[in-house]
GROMACS .gro file of C-alpha atoms in nm:
model
  208
    1UNK     CA    1  -4.169  -7.982  -3.077
    2UNK     CA    2  -4.473  -8.204  -2.996
    3UNK     CA    3  -4.480  -8.063  -2.643
    4UNK     CA    4  -4.489  -7.707  -2.775
    5UNK     CA    5  -4.769  -7.792  -3.016
    6UNK     CA    6  -4.969  -7.956  -2.737
    7UNK     CA    7  -4.935  -7.653  -2.510
    8UNK     CA    8  -5.033  -7.421  -2.791
    9UNK     CA    9  -5.327  -7.638  -2.892
   10UNK     CA   10  -5.484  -7.660  -2.548
   11UNK     CA   11  -5.374  -7.305  -2.447
   12UNK     CA   12  -5.270  -7.426  -2.107
   13UNK     CA   13  -5.082  -7.194  -1.879
   14UNK     CA   14  -4.738  -7.318  -1.781
   15UNK     CA   15  -4.706  -7.473  -1.439
   16UNK     CA   16  -4.564  -7.274  -1.148
   17UNK     CA   17  -4.242  -7.477  -1.167
   18UNK     CA   18  -4.215  -7.405  -1.537
   19UNK     CA   19  -4.278  -7.034  -1.470
   20UNK     CA   20  -4.008  -7.032  -1.204
   21UNK     CA   21  -3.755  -7.188  -1.441
   22UNK     CA   22  -3.855  -6.949  -1.716
   23UNK     CA   23  -3.811  -6.650  -1.483
   24UNK     CA   24  -3.477  -6.783  -1.359
   25UNK     CA   25  -3.348  -6.832  -1.712
   26UNK     CA   26  -3.466  -6.485  -1.814
   27UNK     CA   27  -3.293  -6.318  -1.518
   28UNK     CA   28  -2.977  -6.516  -1.581
   29UNK     CA   29  -2.976  -6.414  -1.948
   30UNK     CA   30  -3.033  -6.050  -1.850
   31UNK     CA   31  -2.745  -6.060  -1.602
   32UNK     CA   32  -2.512  -6.220  -1.855
   33UNK     CA   33  -2.607  -5.960  -2.115
   34UNK     CA   34  -2.540  -5.679  -1.869
   35UNK     CA   35  -2.200  -5.819  -1.778
   36UNK     CA   36  -2.116  -5.866  -2.143
   37UNK     CA   37  -2.212  -5.507  -2.220
   38UNK     CA   38  -2.000  -5.379  -1.929
   39UNK     CA   39  -1.703  -5.586  -2.039
   40UNK     CA   40  -1.752  -5.481  -2.399
   41UNK     CA   41  -1.770  -5.113  -2.298
   42UNK     CA   42  -1.452  -5.141  -2.094
   43UNK     CA   43  -1.279  -5.322  -2.376
   44UNK     CA   44  -1.389  -5.060  -2.626
   45UNK     CA   45  -1.267  -4.778  -2.404
   46UNK     CA   46  -0.932  -4.948  -2.355
   47UNK     CA   47  -0.877  -5.029  -2.722
   48UNK     CA   48  -1.055  -4.739  -2.893
   49UNK     CA   49  -0.734  -4.557  -2.974
   50UNK     CA   50  -0.565  -4.875  -3.094
   51UNK     CA   51  -0.864  -4.956  -3.315
   52UNK     CA   52  -0.845  -4.612  -3.472
   53UNK     CA   53  -0.472  -4.638  -3.533
   54UNK     CA   54  -0.486  -4.991  -3.676
   55UNK     CA   55  -0.761  -4.935  -3.930
   56UNK     CA   56  -0.680  -4.966  -4.298
   57UNK     CA   57  -0.719  -4.588  -4.337
   58UNK     CA   58  -0.497  -4.507  -4.041
   59UNK     CA   59  -0.306  -4.244  -4.240
   60UNK     CA   60  -0.622  -4.040  -4.290
   61UNK     CA   61  -0.700  -3.756  -4.050
   62UNK     CA   62  -0.867  -3.897  -3.739
   63UNK     CA   63  -1.079  -3.626  -3.572
   64UNK     CA   64  -1.197  -3.863  -3.297
   65UNK     CA   65  -0.848  -3.950  -3.180
   66UNK     CA   66  -0.832  -3.890  -2.805
   67UNK     CA   67  -0.536  -3.670  -2.715
   68UNK     CA   68  -0.285  -3.719  -2.577
   69UNK     CA   69  -0.247  -4.074  -2.699
   70UNK     CA   70  -0.105  -4.353  -2.486
   71UNK     CA   71   0.270  -4.406  -2.484
   72UNK     CA   72   0.237  -4.727  -2.684
   73UNK     CA   73   0.046  -4.550  -2.960
   74UNK     CA   74   0.274  -4.244  -2.940
   75UNK     CA   75   0.574  -4.466  -3.010
   76UNK     CA   76   0.398  -4.592  -3.324
   77UNK     CA   77   0.282  -4.248  -3.438
   78UNK     CA   78   0.626  -4.089  -3.404
   79UNK     CA   79   0.815  -4.365  -3.582
   80UNK     CA   80   0.983  -4.214  -3.891
   81UNK     CA   81   0.830  -4.489  -4.110
   82UNK     CA   82   0.473  -4.418  -3.996
   83UNK     CA   83   0.259  -4.310  -4.294
   84UNK     CA   84   0.526  -4.194  -4.541
   85UNK     CA   85   0.415  -3.905  -4.761
   86UNK     CA   86   0.520  -3.560  -4.878
   87UNK     CA   87   0.372  -3.383  -4.578
   88UNK     CA   88   0.343  -3.004  -4.568
   89UNK     CA   89   0.301  -2.840  -4.227
   90UNK     CA   90   0.183  -2.480  -4.270
   91UNK     CA   91   0.207  -2.240  -3.975
   92UNK     CA   92   0.112  -1.871  -3.955
   93UNK     CA   93   0.172  -1.624  -3.673
   94UNK     CA   94   0.004  -1.301  -3.572
   95UNK     CA   95   0.218  -1.105  -3.327
   96UNK     CA   96   0.078  -0.897  -3.045
   97UNK     CA   97   0.099  -0.520  -3.052
   98UNK     CA   98   0.432  -0.389  -2.934
   99UNK     CA   99   0.642  -0.668  -3.080
  100UNK     CA  100   0.912  -0.493  -3.280
  101UNK     CA  101   1.010  -0.573  -3.636
  102UNK     CA  102   1.350  -0.673  -3.504
  103UNK     CA  103   1.189  -0.931  -3.276
  104UNK     CA  104   0.968  -1.061  -3.556
  105UNK     CA  105   1.271  -1.115  -3.776
  106UNK     CA  106   1.441  -1.291  -3.486
  107UNK     CA  107   1.143  -1.527  -3.455
  108UNK     CA  108   1.155  -1.599  -3.825
  109UNK     CA  109   1.527  -1.670  -3.810
  110UNK     CA  110   1.494  -1.903  -3.513
  111UNK     CA  111   1.212  -2.089  -3.686
  112UNK     CA  112   1.421  -2.133  -4.000
  113UNK     CA  113   1.707  -2.273  -3.793
  114UNK     CA  114   1.484  -2.560  -3.680
  115UNK     CA  115   1.556  -2.730  -4.013
  116UNK     CA  116   1.908  -2.815  -3.898
  117UNK     CA  117   1.863  -2.808  -3.522
  118UNK     CA  118   1.571  -3.051  -3.500
  119UNK     CA  119   1.717  -3.400  -3.482
  120UNK     CA  120   1.607  -3.752  -3.401
  121UNK     CA  121   1.751  -3.907  -3.083
  122UNK     CA  122   2.015  -4.079  -3.298
  123UNK     CA  123   2.128  -3.741  -3.432
  124UNK     CA  124   1.965  -3.768  -3.776
  125UNK     CA  125   1.788  -3.461  -3.917
  126UNK     CA  126   1.429  -3.526  -4.021
  127UNK     CA  127   1.297  -3.195  -4.155
  128UNK     CA  128   1.333  -3.185  -4.535
  129UNK     CA  129   1.299  -2.809  -4.568
  130UNK     CA  130   1.148  -2.491  -4.423
  131UNK     CA  131   1.044  -2.187  -4.626
  132UNK     CA  132   0.884  -1.872  -4.492
  133UNK     CA  133   0.764  -1.528  -4.588
  134UNK     CA  134   0.563  -1.227  -4.475
  135UNK     CA  135   0.199  -1.159  -4.567
  136UNK     CA  136   0.170  -1.051  -4.931
  137UNK     CA  137  -0.191  -1.120  -5.031
  138UNK     CA  138  -0.437  -0.858  -5.164
  139UNK     CA  139  -0.739  -1.088  -5.142
  140UNK     CA  140  -0.830  -0.982  -4.790
  141UNK     CA  141  -0.850  -1.328  -4.634
  142UNK     CA  142  -0.519  -1.339  -4.449
  143UNK     CA  143  -0.692  -1.262  -4.117
  144UNK     CA  144  -0.408  -1.027  -4.013
  145UNK     CA  145  -0.150  -1.306  -4.004
  146UNK     CA  146   0.201  -1.159  -4.020
  147UNK     CA  147   0.429  -1.442  -4.127
  148UNK     CA  148   0.391  -1.795  -4.261
  149UNK     CA  149   0.611  -2.105  -4.264
  150UNK     CA  150   0.591  -2.426  -4.466
  151UNK     CA  151   0.774  -2.719  -4.307
  152UNK     CA  152   0.822  -3.031  -4.522
  153UNK     CA  153   0.845  -3.384  -4.382
  154UNK     CA  154   0.887  -3.728  -4.536
  155UNK     CA  155   0.621  -3.891  -4.316
  156UNK     CA  156   0.347  -3.828  -4.065
  157UNK     CA  157   0.572  -3.995  -3.810
  158UNK     CA  158   0.832  -3.722  -3.853
  159UNK     CA  159   0.564  -3.453  -3.831
  160UNK     CA  160   0.423  -3.608  -3.514
  161UNK     CA  161   0.766  -3.625  -3.354
  162UNK     CA  162   0.820  -3.259  -3.444
  163UNK     CA  163   0.483  -3.135  -3.316
  164UNK     CA  164   0.473  -3.328  -2.987
  165UNK     CA  165   0.196  -3.188  -2.767
  166UNK     CA  166  -0.102  -3.208  -2.767
  167UNK     CA  167  -0.084  -3.541  -2.950
  168UNK     CA  168   0.206  -3.668  -2.740
  169UNK     CA  169   0.189  -3.637  -2.362
  170UNK     CA  170   0.442  -3.411  -2.190
  171UNK     CA  171   0.533  -3.717  -1.980
  172UNK     CA  172   0.661  -3.888  -2.295
  173UNK     CA  173   0.921  -3.621  -2.365
  174UNK     CA  174   1.152  -3.875  -2.529
  175UNK     CA  175   0.895  -3.917  -2.807
  176UNK     CA  176   0.894  -3.557  -2.930
  177UNK     CA  177   1.154  -3.299  -3.030
  178UNK     CA  178   1.282  -3.090  -2.734
  179UNK     CA  179   1.422  -2.822  -2.966
  180UNK     CA  180   1.084  -2.751  -3.123
  181UNK     CA  181   0.915  -2.769  -2.782
  182UNK     CA  182   1.157  -2.500  -2.659
  183UNK     CA  183   1.079  -2.284  -2.962
  184UNK     CA  184   0.705  -2.303  -2.890
  185UNK     CA  185   0.771  -2.183  -2.535
  186UNK     CA  186   0.977  -1.896  -2.675
  187UNK     CA  187   0.731  -1.775  -2.940
  188UNK     CA  188   0.406  -1.823  -2.744
  189UNK     CA  189   0.428  -1.502  -2.535
  190UNK     CA  190   0.492  -1.297  -2.852
  191UNK     CA  191   0.169  -1.399  -3.027
  192UNK     CA  192  -0.159  -1.210  -3.006
  193UNK     CA  193  -0.347  -1.420  -2.751
  194UNK     CA  194  -0.469  -1.104  -2.575
  195UNK     CA  195  -0.721  -1.013  -2.844
  196UNK     CA  196  -1.024  -1.244  -2.847
  197UNK     CA  197  -1.109  -1.154  -3.206
  198UNK     CA  198  -0.766  -1.236  -3.345
  199UNK     CA  199  -0.609  -1.563  -3.451
  200UNK     CA  200  -0.264  -1.576  -3.287
  201UNK     CA  201  -0.158  -1.882  -3.486
  202UNK     CA  202  -0.297  -2.118  -3.745
  203UNK     CA  203  -0.180  -2.462  -3.854
  204UNK     CA  204  -0.280  -2.661  -4.162
  205UNK     CA  205  -0.123  -2.994  -4.261
  206UNK     CA  206  -0.169  -3.200  -4.575
  207UNK     CA  207  -0.001  -3.481  -4.764
  208UNK     CA  208   0.082  -3.383  -5.120
   0.00000   0.00000   0.00000
């Protein structure tokens, strides 16, 4: 402290040796800070998904979740005990022109059968119920959707296992339902993806 006061009092410039040490220390601090930032960035990138999942509000919708998630996180997200709630999964379809009424009814029937055909790897059913119906609104906001389905689950984990991609990677096929994945492959070509102004399908989920 006395040395600092003396330097300040006489306004002497630091010696060349002092300047060299000061420069060396400054460069060393700058290098350490850069390395720390690089390490911190890498750590953040590696644990970003885990940080999102492990927050206290993990059951809330996470728009910044990078998809597909890692296998470790996918195993957590598809666990039947993950975020229990009365979850409603609403799906609507708009069929392309030329799809017959007979085919549309077939799609509806096959969708309804998912309630009993979708099973966990241990053979347990996990869909509570499925209801469906055709468009019957006079309000004019149905956006030409033809049919709607409401699928009920007991947890977000069950919903995530049911939905699979894009949340769960195709490489982790043991972590999502193959029966529902097959249904999506079946119904996709029947939906109106050819018209840029149409909405071939819509999905809305919420916990009641």
